[in-house]
XYZ file of C-alpha atoms in Angstrom:
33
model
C 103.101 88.216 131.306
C 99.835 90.174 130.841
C 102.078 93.411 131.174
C 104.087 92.333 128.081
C 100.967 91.138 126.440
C 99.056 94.738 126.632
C 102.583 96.435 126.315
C 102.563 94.530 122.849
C 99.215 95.424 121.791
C 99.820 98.728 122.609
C 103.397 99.205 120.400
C 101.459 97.304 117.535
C 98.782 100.188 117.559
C 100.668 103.196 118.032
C 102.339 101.757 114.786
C 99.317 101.283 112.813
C 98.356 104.640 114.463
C 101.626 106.283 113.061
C 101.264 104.923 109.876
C 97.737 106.417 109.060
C 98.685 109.633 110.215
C 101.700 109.537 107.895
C 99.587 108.226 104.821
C 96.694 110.787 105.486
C 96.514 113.320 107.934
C 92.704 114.114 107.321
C 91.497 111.121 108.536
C 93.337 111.850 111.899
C 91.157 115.516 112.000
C 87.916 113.133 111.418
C 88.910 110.660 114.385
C 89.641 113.340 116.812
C 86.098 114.298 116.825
């Protein structure tokens, strides 16, 4: 149950993640730092 949970939360950032990156590229150069 705590697997799914953080499996969840992962999948729902690694959207928002893909999204940025898709919408602006920069911002990903400034994160990586």
């Amino acid at each position: 149950s705590t697997k799914q949970c953080v499996q969840s939360a992962l999948e729902a950032s690694e959207e928002k993640f893909a999204k940025a990156f898709h919408s602006s590229p920069d911002s990903i150069t400034i994160t990586e730092r």
